[in-house]
Amino acid sequence: MSNPWVKRIGILLAVVLVAVVGWRFLSQGKAAKVSYELADVDRGTVEKSISSTGSVAALVTVDVGSQISGQISDLKADFNTQVKKGDLLAVIDPQTYQQRMNSAQADLSVAYASLGTQQANLRKAQTTLDQNRRDYERSKLLAESKLISQSALEDSRKALELSESDLTIAQAQIRNAEASVQTRKASLEQARIDLSRTQIRSPIDGVVIQRSIDLGQTVAASLQAPVLFKIAQDLSQIRIEAKVDEADIGSINAENSATFTVDAFPDQNFNGRVVQVRLASTTVQNVVTYSVMIQANNPRQMLIPGMTANVRIVTARRENVLRVPNDAARFQPPEARAVAANPAGAAGGFAGGGGFPGAAGGGGGFQGGGFNNDMVKQLGLTEDQQKKLDKARQELFAQLRTQQGGGPTGIGGGGPGGPPGGGGGGFNNNGQQQAMRNRFENMMASVLTPEQMEKFRAMRTQRGGQAQSRRGTLWTLEGGAPKAHEMRLGVADDRYTEIVEGDLKEGAKVIVRARTEVAK
């Protein structure tokens, strides 16, 4: 039953195979037509950014706890309560601590009474000593006149010595009583402090964002103080701790601008700035991230602690620069790809616009052992400042050589605006690069004036992308065939790539993609 079906399927497959082979044979004789899509080289803004997420938090959040144990007898603050420093938030039942203070007060009174008794004993011992001293002097005169026996004189001397010992004992008892008074005073003061701690007061001006207790709840203070309230100091400014991947952290610096959105207001962009790049890393499932602290204004207090922020950190921005679409920077005609795959056959390749020398290290600001003239002029460095910076630079390089085992540091010359470059190898992870940036900036801040430091940061922001420049090839259409132009490309965003250097001008047409069609 199945044999006829097998034959029919075999015949059908044979027919299809013959049709395909025939179509391929016929199409070989037809010329392929290539069409190119072009785009303009124009001027505009290119903005490179890094995306991350973080949580909105107040600039300062204080945990208000309790140093004593007891039952909450009164609550004066709730969620969202605006408080001033010293305002009463809650009260722990003070009865136990009041009784302890009363007991300490009574103990102090007893200590004062004991001190009074000892003072009286001291006066008595002093009087007895004076009397015995007079008796002894009188006995000596009588003994010299043979009016009393020698044994009577000896008894008088012993009485004097005993009274001296009694006086010494009385003085020691006075010191002991005085120390007891001081101890009771300290106990009373501690009891007063404990009593005052039954009143939980706000340590800062702010708003209560969390309450962890209820009326009647028992608070147990042991090794760790329990948190009763959380108070945000000032919600007119907030911070975001964004987690940035180690591959991106090297391009982020303090003062980079940032924008972010929150789910509560998805259509509104908020502006902020990077205030700190923390060196401590976090590793979760072999993924290394670093914390970037972003600060933003919140005048209308729309942003609430705990909101998730989708952050975009601008690491480089170029305004009014030549740019091309990213597709143009990535484009390669089929012939160029074939040449790249087979370099031996590159003799008949495309003519280009010439190459460029390799880039220097990453924006160092040092040339030939000192600062370049551009930086000296723009910052207005004095001779004394140049000497100090050169000395600090040498010390910094010496530290780097020590850390790298005495070998070459691989620090390139670079241009102004950043730490010494990494042209010769340098650092093997972004954490080391960030540490180098921080050391370099600290070195500059120790010598420059505040005004010069602001200029330096502006120069660094403006020129930071120079270290990111790279060689690339753009293609134009001349005589119906692609022509290569070797260019120096800079900052790239999700749409455009900056042209740093090259022979193409504004308005030039570059190839962004090619389509191959078989002529009919």
Short mmCIF file of C-alpha atoms in Angstrom, two decimals:
data_model
loop_
_atom_site.label_atom_id
_atom_site.label_comp_id
_atom_site.label_asym_id
_atom_site.label_seq_id
_atom_site.Cartn_x
_atom_site.Cartn_y
_atom_site.Cartn_z
CA MET A 1 0.00 0.00 0.00
CA SER A 2 2.82 2.38 0.78
CA ASN A 3 5.02 1.77 -2.34
CA PRO A 4 2.99 4.00 -4.74
CA TRP A 5 3.21 6.87 -2.25
CA VAL A 6 6.97 6.46 -1.90
CA LYS A 7 7.35 6.60 -5.68
CA ARG A 8 5.19 9.72 -5.95
CA ILE A 9 7.20 11.53 -3.22
CA GLY A 10 10.47 10.57 -4.93
CA ILE A 11 9.25 11.92 -8.27
CA LEU A 12 8.13 15.18 -6.61
CA LEU A 13 11.53 15.72 -4.95
CA ALA A 14 13.31 15.07 -8.23
CA VAL A 15 11.17 17.68 -10.00
CA VAL A 16 11.92 20.28 -7.28
CA LEU A 17 15.65 19.56 -7.46
CA VAL A 18 15.69 19.94 -11.25
CA ALA A 19 13.82 23.26 -10.95
CA VAL A 20 16.29 24.67 -8.41
CA VAL A 21 19.33 23.61 -10.43
CA GLY A 22 17.84 25.12 -13.55
CA TRP A 23 17.11 28.43 -11.84
CA ARG A 24 20.67 28.66 -10.49
CA PHE A 25 22.07 27.87 -13.94
CA LEU A 26 19.98 30.51 -15.62
CA SER A 27 20.72 33.17 -12.97
CA GLN A 28 24.50 32.81 -13.37
CA GLY A 29 24.38 34.59 -16.63
CA LYS A 30 22.66 37.65 -15.22
CA ALA A 31 24.72 40.54 -13.75
CA ALA A 32 24.28 41.48 -10.06
CA LYS A 33 23.31 45.10 -9.41
CA VAL A 34 24.49 46.85 -6.22
CA SER A 35 22.64 49.91 -4.90
CA TYR A 36 23.96 52.09 -2.08
CA GLU A 37 22.09 54.04 0.55
CA LEU A 38 23.79 57.34 1.40
CA ALA A 39 23.65 59.73 4.35
CA ASP A 40 24.99 63.24 4.93
CA VAL A 41 27.93 64.24 7.08
CA ASP A 42 26.32 66.94 9.22
CA ARG A 43 26.94 68.94 12.36
CA GLY A 44 25.20 68.32 15.65
CA THR A 45 25.51 66.95 19.15
CA VAL A 46 26.88 63.52 20.03
CA GLU A 47 26.29 62.37 23.57
CA LYS A 48 27.73 59.14 24.95
CA SER A 49 25.94 57.74 27.95
CA ILE A 50 25.74 54.72 30.25
CA SER A 51 22.44 53.34 31.50
CA SER A 52 21.91 51.91 34.95
CA THR A 53 19.34 51.65 37.71
CA GLY A 54 19.37 52.72 41.32
CA SER A 55 17.20 53.57 44.27
CA VAL A 56 16.19 57.06 45.36
CA ALA A 57 17.29 57.94 48.89
CA ALA A 58 17.57 61.04 51.04
CA LEU A 59 20.97 62.71 51.28
CA VAL A 60 21.04 61.96 55.00
CA THR A 61 18.86 59.31 56.64
CA VAL A 62 19.14 58.89 60.41
CA ASP A 63 18.05 55.80 62.31
CA VAL A 64 16.58 56.90 65.64
CA GLY A 65 16.93 54.15 68.23
CA SER A 66 16.65 53.59 71.97
CA GLN A 67 19.53 53.07 74.38
CA ILE A 68 17.26 51.75 77.13
CA SER A 69 14.58 49.08 77.40
CA GLY A 70 10.97 49.59 78.35
CA GLN A 71 7.39 49.90 77.17
CA ILE A 72 6.29 52.66 74.80
CA SER A 73 3.89 54.80 76.81
CA ASP A 74 3.35 57.65 74.34
CA LEU A 75 3.80 58.31 70.60
CA LYS A 76 4.24 61.86 69.33
CA ALA A 77 5.26 61.24 65.68
CA ASP A 78 3.94 59.16 62.81
CA PHE A 79 4.79 58.57 59.17
CA ASN A 80 5.43 61.80 57.18
CA THR A 81 5.58 63.92 60.36
CA GLN A 82 7.74 67.01 59.91
CA VAL A 83 10.05 67.32 62.91
CA LYS A 84 12.66 69.74 64.21
CA LYS A 85 15.81 68.88 66.07
CA GLY A 86 14.90 68.09 69.67
CA ASP A 87 11.20 67.40 69.01
CA LEU A 88 9.70 64.60 71.13
CA LEU A 89 8.97 61.49 69.05
CA ALA A 90 8.04 58.88 71.67
CA VAL A 91 8.18 58.18 75.40
CA ILE A 92 9.30 54.98 77.13
CA ASP A 93 7.56 54.35 80.48
CA PRO A 94 9.76 56.38 82.89
CA GLN A 95 8.56 54.93 86.23
CA THR A 96 11.37 52.40 86.63
CA TYR A 97 14.02 54.96 85.74
CA GLN A 98 12.43 57.58 88.00
CA GLN A 99 12.68 55.17 90.93
CA ARG A 100 16.31 54.45 90.08
CA MET A 101 17.05 58.14 90.15
CA ASN A 102 15.28 58.55 93.50
CA SER A 103 17.31 55.65 94.91
CA ALA A 104 20.52 57.17 93.59
CA GLN A 105 19.57 60.49 95.19
CA ALA A 106 19.04 58.76 98.55
CA ASP A 107 22.37 56.95 98.26
CA LEU A 108 24.06 60.28 97.63
CA SER A 109 22.47 61.73 100.75
CA VAL A 110 23.77 58.76 102.78
CA ALA A 111 27.24 59.30 101.33
CA TYR A 112 27.15 62.98 102.32
CA ALA A 113 26.08 62.00 105.86
CA SER A 114 28.93 59.49 106.08
CA LEU A 115 31.32 62.15 104.89
CA GLY A 116 30.10 64.47 107.63
CA THR A 117 30.69 61.76 110.26
CA GLN A 118 34.20 61.16 109.03
CA GLN A 119 34.93 64.87 109.03
CA ALA A 120 33.84 65.01 112.69
CA ASN A 121 36.09 62.03 113.49
CA LEU A 122 38.95 63.83 111.78
CA ARG A 123 38.45 66.91 113.90
CA LYS A 124 38.30 64.73 117.03
CA ALA A 125 41.52 62.93 116.07
CA GLN A 126 43.22 66.25 115.40
CA THR A 127 42.15 67.59 118.81
CA THR A 128 43.37 64.43 120.57
CA LEU A 129 46.69 64.67 118.73
CA ASP A 130 47.17 68.28 119.78
CA GLN A 131 46.39 67.42 123.41
CA ASN A 132 48.75 64.44 123.47
CA ARG A 133 51.50 66.51 121.85
CA ARG A 134 51.21 69.12 124.64
CA ASP A 135 51.17 66.37 127.28
CA TYR A 136 54.31 64.83 125.84
CA GLU A 137 56.17 68.15 125.81
CA ARG A 138 55.17 68.75 129.42
CA SER A 139 56.22 65.22 130.41
CA LYS A 140 59.66 65.74 128.84
CA LEU A 141 60.20 68.85 130.97
CA LEU A 142 59.09 67.04 134.11
CA ALA A 143 61.30 64.06 133.32
CA GLU A 144 64.31 66.32 132.88
CA SER A 145 63.60 67.73 136.35
CA LYS A 146 63.26 64.20 137.74
CA LEU A 147 59.67 64.97 138.74
CA ILE A 148 58.18 61.96 136.88
CA SER A 149 59.54 58.55 136.14
CA GLN A 150 60.94 57.47 132.82
CA SER A 151 58.06 55.05 132.34
CA ALA A 152 55.55 57.89 132.65
CA LEU A 153 57.41 59.75 129.89
CA GLU A 154 57.31 56.62 127.72
CA ASP A 155 53.53 56.32 128.22
CA SER A 156 53.11 59.93 127.13
CA ARG A 157 55.16 59.29 123.95
CA LYS A 158 53.09 56.20 123.07
CA ALA A 159 49.86 58.14 123.51
CA LEU A 160 51.21 60.76 121.08
CA GLU A 161 52.09 58.13 118.46
CA LEU A 162 48.68 56.49 118.77
CA SER A 163 46.92 59.81 118.27
CA GLU A 164 49.04 60.43 115.14
CA SER A 165 47.97 57.04 113.77
CA ASP A 166 44.33 57.82 114.59
CA LEU A 167 44.65 61.07 112.64
CA THR A 168 46.08 59.23 109.61
CA ILE A 169 43.21 56.74 109.75
CA ALA A 170 40.67 59.57 110.01
CA GLN A 171 42.20 61.30 106.97
CA ALA A 172 42.01 58.05 104.96
CA GLN A 173 38.38 57.61 105.98
CA ILE A 174 37.69 61.16 104.79
CA ARG A 175 39.16 60.36 101.37
CA ASN A 176 37.11 57.17 101.24
CA ALA A 177 33.93 59.07 102.14
CA GLU A 178 34.68 61.73 99.51
CA ALA A 179 35.22 59.01 96.87
CA SER A 180 31.93 57.42 97.92
CA VAL A 181 30.22 60.79 97.41
CA GLN A 182 31.70 61.05 93.90
CA THR A 183 30.53 57.51 93.11
CA ARG A 184 27.01 58.30 94.31
CA LYS A 185 27.03 61.51 92.28
CA ALA A 186 28.00 59.55 89.15
CA SER A 187 25.27 56.99 89.84
CA LEU A 188 22.75 59.79 90.25
CA GLU A 189 23.90 61.43 87.00
CA GLN A 190 23.63 58.09 85.18
CA ALA A 191 20.13 57.62 86.57
CA ARG A 192 19.20 61.11 85.33
CA ILE A 193 20.63 60.31 81.89
CA ASP A 194 18.67 57.05 81.72
CA LEU A 195 15.54 58.91 82.77
CA SER A 196 16.10 61.51 80.03
CA ARG A 197 16.55 58.70 77.51
CA THR A 198 12.98 57.61 78.08
CA GLN A 199 12.12 60.59 75.89
CA ILE A 200 13.03 59.75 72.27
CA ARG A 201 13.83 63.03 70.50
CA SER A 202 14.69 63.88 66.91
CA PRO A 203 18.42 64.43 66.33
CA ILE A 204 17.89 66.45 63.13
CA ASP A 205 15.37 68.54 61.21
CA GLY A 206 13.52 66.38 58.71
CA VAL A 207 10.55 64.15 58.02
CA VAL A 208 9.71 60.76 59.50
CA ILE A 209 9.81 58.21 56.68
CA GLN A 210 9.48 55.08 58.83
CA ARG A 211 7.98 54.21 62.24
CA SER A 212 8.80 50.75 63.62
CA ILE A 213 6.96 50.85 66.97
CA ASP A 214 3.41 51.08 68.29
CA LEU A 215 1.91 52.28 71.54
CA GLY A 216 2.38 49.69 74.27
CA GLN A 217 5.15 47.84 72.47
CA THR A 218 8.15 46.78 74.55
CA VAL A 219 11.55 47.94 73.37
CA ALA A 220 14.50 45.69 74.23
CA ALA A 221 17.87 47.43 74.02
CA SER A 222 20.72 44.95 74.13
CA LEU A 223 23.99 44.94 72.19
CA GLN A 224 22.34 46.73 69.26
CA ALA A 225 19.98 49.65 69.70
CA PRO A 226 16.55 48.93 68.18
CA VAL A 227 15.51 51.32 65.40
CA LEU A 228 12.30 53.14 66.29
CA PHE A 229 12.12 55.80 63.55
CA LYS A 230 13.89 56.70 60.32
CA ILE A 231 14.16 60.41 59.59
CA ALA A 232 15.17 61.89 56.23
CA GLN A 233 17.00 65.13 56.78
CA ASP A 234 16.09 67.07 53.65
CA LEU A 235 14.03 65.76 50.75
CA SER A 236 14.61 68.90 48.67
CA GLN A 237 17.74 67.07 47.54
CA ILE A 238 18.05 63.34 46.95
CA ARG A 239 20.76 60.88 45.99
CA ILE A 240 20.76 57.76 43.85
CA GLU A 241 23.19 54.89 44.23
CA ALA A 242 23.51 53.47 40.73
CA LYS A 243 25.25 50.17 40.09
CA VAL A 244 27.57 50.39 37.06
CA ASP A 245 29.25 47.44 35.37
CA GLU A 246 33.04 47.23 35.57
CA ALA A 247 33.27 47.56 31.78
CA ASP A 248 31.73 51.05 31.97
CA ILE A 249 33.05 52.43 35.27
CA GLY A 250 36.31 53.62 33.70
CA SER A 251 34.54 56.32 31.68
CA ILE A 252 32.62 57.84 34.62
CA ASN A 253 34.01 60.75 36.61
CA ALA A 254 32.71 63.03 39.32
CA GLU A 255 30.73 65.98 37.90
CA ASN A 256 29.38 63.95 34.96
CA SER A 257 25.81 64.99 34.27
CA ALA A 258 23.00 62.47 34.58
CA THR A 259 19.31 62.22 33.78
CA PHE A 260 16.85 59.73 35.20
CA THR A 261 13.20 58.76 35.27
CA VAL A 262 11.07 57.00 37.85
CA ASP A 263 8.09 54.74 37.27
CA ALA A 264 5.79 57.15 39.11
CA PHE A 265 6.51 59.89 36.52
CA PRO A 266 7.58 58.01 33.38
CA ASP A 267 7.22 61.02 31.08
CA GLN A 268 9.34 63.39 33.16
CA ASN A 269 13.13 63.56 33.08
CA PHE A 270 15.02 64.63 36.19
CA ASN A 271 18.54 66.05 36.11
CA GLY A 272 21.41 65.26 38.44
CA ARG A 273 25.18 64.97 38.59
CA VAL A 274 27.71 62.37 39.66
CA VAL A 275 29.23 63.33 43.01
CA GLN A 276 31.23 60.20 43.82
CA VAL A 277 32.52 57.02 42.22
CA ARG A 278 33.14 54.51 44.98
CA LEU A 279 36.16 52.24 44.68
CA ALA A 280 34.63 49.33 46.58
CA SER A 281 33.24 46.73 44.20
CA THR A 282 30.29 44.38 44.58
CA THR A 283 30.31 40.89 43.07
CA VAL A 284 27.04 39.05 42.51
CA GLN A 285 27.11 35.81 40.50
CA ASN A 286 30.54 36.73 39.07
CA VAL A 287 29.26 40.13 37.88
CA VAL A 288 31.36 43.00 39.24
CA THR A 289 29.70 46.39 39.71
CA TYR A 290 30.68 49.69 41.29
CA SER A 291 28.50 52.23 43.10
CA VAL A 292 28.10 55.65 41.50
CA MET A 293 26.49 58.29 43.72
CA ILE A 294 24.25 60.77 41.90
CA GLN A 295 22.78 63.87 43.53
CA ALA A 296 19.71 65.73 42.25
CA ASN A 297 17.44 68.56 43.33
CA ASN A 298 13.90 67.70 44.41
CA PRO A 299 12.26 71.09 45.06
CA ARG A 300 8.68 69.83 44.70
CA GLN A 301 9.52 66.63 46.58
CA MET A 302 8.07 64.47 43.82
CA LEU A 303 10.85 61.94 44.32
CA ILE A 304 10.31 59.74 47.35
CA PRO A 305 12.93 57.51 49.01
CA GLY A 306 12.75 53.97 47.72
CA MET A 307 11.66 54.78 44.15
CA THR A 308 13.51 52.92 41.40
CA ALA A 309 15.37 55.31 39.11
CA ASN A 310 16.38 54.49 35.54
CA VAL A 311 19.60 56.45 35.23
CA ARG A 312 21.44 57.70 32.17
CA ILE A 313 24.94 59.02 32.94
CA VAL A 314 26.47 61.27 30.27
CA THR A 315 30.16 60.37 30.03
CA ALA A 316 31.01 62.52 27.01
CA ARG A 317 29.18 65.24 25.11
CA ARG A 318 30.24 66.94 21.89
CA GLU A 319 28.31 69.91 20.53
CA ASN A 320 28.44 71.27 16.99
CA VAL A 321 30.77 68.56 15.71
CA LEU A 322 30.91 66.67 12.44
CA ARG A 323 29.05 63.40 12.75
CA VAL A 324 27.87 60.45 10.68
CA PRO A 325 25.26 57.76 11.34
CA ASN A 326 26.63 54.73 13.16
CA ASP A 327 25.76 52.55 10.16
CA ALA A 328 28.26 54.55 8.09
CA ALA A 329 31.03 53.91 10.62
CA ARG A 330 30.26 50.18 10.54
CA PHE A 331 29.82 49.82 6.77
CA GLN A 332 32.23 47.76 4.67
CA PRO A 333 31.65 46.87 1.03
CA PRO A 334 31.85 43.17 0.14
CA GLU A 335 35.21 43.66 -1.58
CA ALA A 336 36.71 45.21 1.58
CA ARG A 337 35.46 42.31 3.67
CA ALA A 338 37.09 39.91 1.23
CA VAL A 339 40.38 41.82 1.48
CA ALA A 340 40.20 41.72 5.28
CA ALA A 341 39.60 37.97 5.14
CA ASN A 342 42.51 37.48 2.68
CA PRO A 343 45.22 40.12 3.33
CA ALA A 344 47.53 38.50 0.77
CA GLY A 345 45.21 39.65 -1.98
CA ALA A 346 45.07 43.25 -0.82
CA ALA A 347 47.31 44.66 -3.54
CA GLY A 348 44.38 45.86 -5.56
CA GLY A 349 42.51 47.28 -2.61
CA PHE A 350 40.79 50.59 -2.24
CA ALA A 351 42.70 53.86 -2.11
CA GLY A 352 42.29 55.65 1.17
CA GLY A 353 42.82 59.04 2.62
CA GLY A 354 45.90 58.14 4.65
CA GLY A 355 46.30 56.84 8.14
CA PHE A 356 46.87 58.50 11.51
CA PRO A 357 49.52 57.98 14.14
CA GLY A 358 48.52 56.00 17.19
CA ALA A 359 46.72 57.86 19.92
CA ALA A 360 48.58 58.87 23.03
CA GLY A 361 47.64 57.66 26.45
CA GLY A 362 44.37 58.53 28.06
CA GLY A 363 44.41 62.24 28.56
CA GLY A 364 47.30 62.60 30.92
CA GLY A 365 48.24 66.23 30.77
CA PHE A 366 52.01 65.53 30.98
CA GLN A 367 54.47 65.81 28.14
CA GLY A 368 58.16 65.13 28.35
CA GLY A 369 58.25 65.15 32.14
CA GLY A 370 56.14 68.26 32.60
CA PHE A 371 52.83 69.91 31.78
CA ASN A 372 52.14 70.90 28.20
CA ASN A 373 51.92 74.54 27.25
CA ASP A 374 48.19 74.34 26.59
CA MET A 375 47.43 73.32 30.17
CA VAL A 376 49.90 75.81 31.66
CA LYS A 377 48.33 78.63 29.67
CA GLN A 378 44.69 77.75 30.22
CA LEU A 379 45.08 77.12 33.95
CA GLY A 380 47.48 80.03 34.48
CA LEU A 381 50.00 77.87 36.35
CA THR A 382 52.80 79.71 38.12
CA GLU A 383 56.37 78.40 38.07
CA ASP A 384 56.00 77.36 41.69
CA GLN A 385 52.82 75.41 40.89
CA GLN A 386 54.50 73.70 37.94
CA LYS A 387 57.41 72.62 40.16
CA LYS A 388 55.07 71.29 42.83
CA LEU A 389 52.97 69.39 40.29
CA ASP A 390 56.05 67.92 38.61
CA LYS A 391 57.32 66.74 42.00
CA ALA A 392 53.93 65.27 42.88
CA ARG A 393 53.79 63.61 39.45
CA GLN A 394 57.15 61.92 40.01
CA GLU A 395 56.03 60.68 43.43
CA LEU A 396 52.80 59.35 41.91
CA PHE A 397 54.68 57.52 39.16
CA ALA A 398 57.07 56.05 41.74
CA GLN A 399 54.10 54.68 43.69
CA LEU A 400 52.67 53.15 40.52
CA ARG A 401 55.98 51.52 39.64
CA THR A 402 56.14 50.08 43.15
CA GLN A 403 52.61 48.69 42.86
CA GLN A 404 53.46 47.10 39.51
CA GLY A 405 56.55 45.37 40.91
CA GLY A 406 59.11 47.92 39.77
CA GLY A 407 58.37 47.44 36.07
CA PRO A 408 57.38 50.11 33.57
CA THR A 409 54.14 51.82 34.38
CA GLY A 410 53.00 52.12 30.82
CA ILE A 411 51.89 55.72 31.34
CA GLY A 412 51.53 57.62 28.11
CA GLY A 413 51.84 61.31 27.47
CA GLY A 414 48.32 62.24 26.52
CA GLY A 415 46.68 65.60 26.46
CA PRO A 416 45.35 67.69 29.31
CA GLY A 417 42.19 66.89 31.13
CA GLY A 418 42.79 63.61 32.90
CA PRO A 419 45.27 61.39 34.65
CA PRO A 420 48.42 60.17 32.91
CA GLY A 421 47.41 58.00 30.02
CA GLY A 422 47.61 54.28 29.60
CA GLY A 423 49.35 54.20 26.25
CA GLY A 424 51.87 51.53 27.14
CA GLY A 425 49.84 48.93 28.94
CA GLY A 426 49.05 50.45 32.29
CA PHE A 427 46.20 49.14 34.39
CA ASN A 428 44.46 45.84 33.96
CA ASN A 429 41.10 46.67 35.51
CA ASN A 430 38.74 49.59 35.79
CA GLY A 431 39.08 49.77 39.57
CA GLN A 432 42.77 50.57 39.19
CA GLN A 433 41.98 53.14 36.51
CA GLN A 434 39.46 54.83 38.78
CA ALA A 435 41.92 54.81 41.69
CA MET A 436 44.47 56.43 39.38
CA ARG A 437 41.99 59.15 38.42
CA ASN A 438 41.25 59.86 42.08
CA ARG A 439 44.95 60.09 42.95
CA PHE A 440 45.58 62.39 40.01
CA GLU A 441 42.70 64.68 40.93
CA ASN A 442 43.79 64.79 44.58
CA MET A 443 47.28 65.72 43.42
CA MET A 444 45.91 68.57 41.30
CA ALA A 445 43.59 69.78 44.07
CA SER A 446 46.51 69.97 46.53
CA VAL A 447 48.29 72.53 44.33
CA LEU A 448 45.67 74.37 42.26
CA THR A 449 43.44 77.14 43.54
CA PRO A 450 39.66 76.50 43.59
CA GLU A 451 39.26 78.61 40.43
CA GLN A 452 42.00 76.70 38.64
CA MET A 453 40.48 73.41 39.75
CA GLU A 454 37.13 74.37 38.21
CA LYS A 455 38.91 75.16 34.92
CA PHE A 456 40.76 71.86 35.11
CA ARG A 457 37.50 69.91 35.57
CA ALA A 458 35.95 71.77 32.62
CA MET A 459 38.98 70.91 30.45
CA ARG A 460 38.76 67.28 31.51
CA THR A 461 35.06 67.11 30.64
CA GLN A 462 35.64 68.82 27.29
CA ARG A 463 38.59 66.70 26.25
CA GLY A 464 37.80 63.44 27.97
CA GLY A 465 36.67 61.87 24.73
CA GLN A 466 40.03 62.36 23.01
CA ALA A 467 41.30 59.19 24.65
CA GLN A 468 38.31 57.39 23.18
CA SER A 469 39.16 58.32 19.58
CA ARG A 470 39.92 55.49 17.22
CA ARG A 471 40.76 54.91 13.61
CA GLY A 472 37.92 54.08 11.28
CA THR A 473 36.99 53.99 7.62
CA LEU A 474 34.13 55.86 5.97
CA TRP A 475 33.08 55.15 2.40
CA THR A 476 31.89 57.57 -0.26
CA LEU A 477 30.57 56.82 -3.74
CA GLU A 478 32.75 58.05 -6.60
CA GLY A 479 32.17 56.94 -10.15
CA GLY A 480 29.68 54.39 -8.94
CA ALA A 481 32.28 52.62 -6.79
CA PRO A 482 33.02 52.91 -3.05
CA LYS A 483 36.07 54.95 -2.02
CA ALA A 484 37.64 54.57 1.42
CA HIS A 485 38.50 57.51 3.68
CA GLU A 486 40.64 56.85 6.74
CA MET A 487 39.23 58.94 9.60
CA ARG A 488 39.73 59.50 13.29
CA LEU A 489 36.38 58.77 14.96
CA GLY A 490 35.46 59.89 18.46
CA VAL A 491 32.45 59.73 20.73
CA ALA A 492 29.51 57.62 19.60
CA ASP A 493 25.97 57.45 20.92
CA ASP A 494 23.11 55.21 19.86
CA ARG A 495 22.66 57.11 16.57
CA TYR A 496 25.74 59.08 15.57
CA THR A 497 29.55 58.87 15.64
CA GLU A 498 31.76 61.95 15.94
CA ILE A 499 34.37 62.69 13.27
CA VAL A 500 37.49 63.97 15.02
CA GLU A 501 39.81 64.18 12.06
CA GLY A 502 39.74 63.38 8.36
CA ASP A 503 39.22 64.72 4.86
CA LEU A 504 35.41 64.61 4.74
CA LYS A 505 33.58 67.89 5.14
CA GLU A 506 30.07 68.84 6.14
CA GLY A 507 27.57 67.86 3.46
CA ALA A 508 29.60 64.93 2.12
CA LYS A 509 27.67 61.79 1.27
CA VAL A 510 28.77 58.57 2.96
CA ILE A 511 27.57 55.03 2.38
CA VAL A 512 25.52 53.52 5.20
CA ARG A 513 24.50 50.22 3.55
CA ALA A 514 24.53 48.33 0.25
CA ARG A 515 21.87 46.18 -1.41
CA THR A 516 22.66 43.55 -4.02
CA GLU A 517 19.97 42.71 -6.60
CA VAL A 518 20.03 40.27 -9.50
CA ALA A 519 19.27 42.00 -12.80
CA LYS A 520 16.19 40.72 -14.58
#
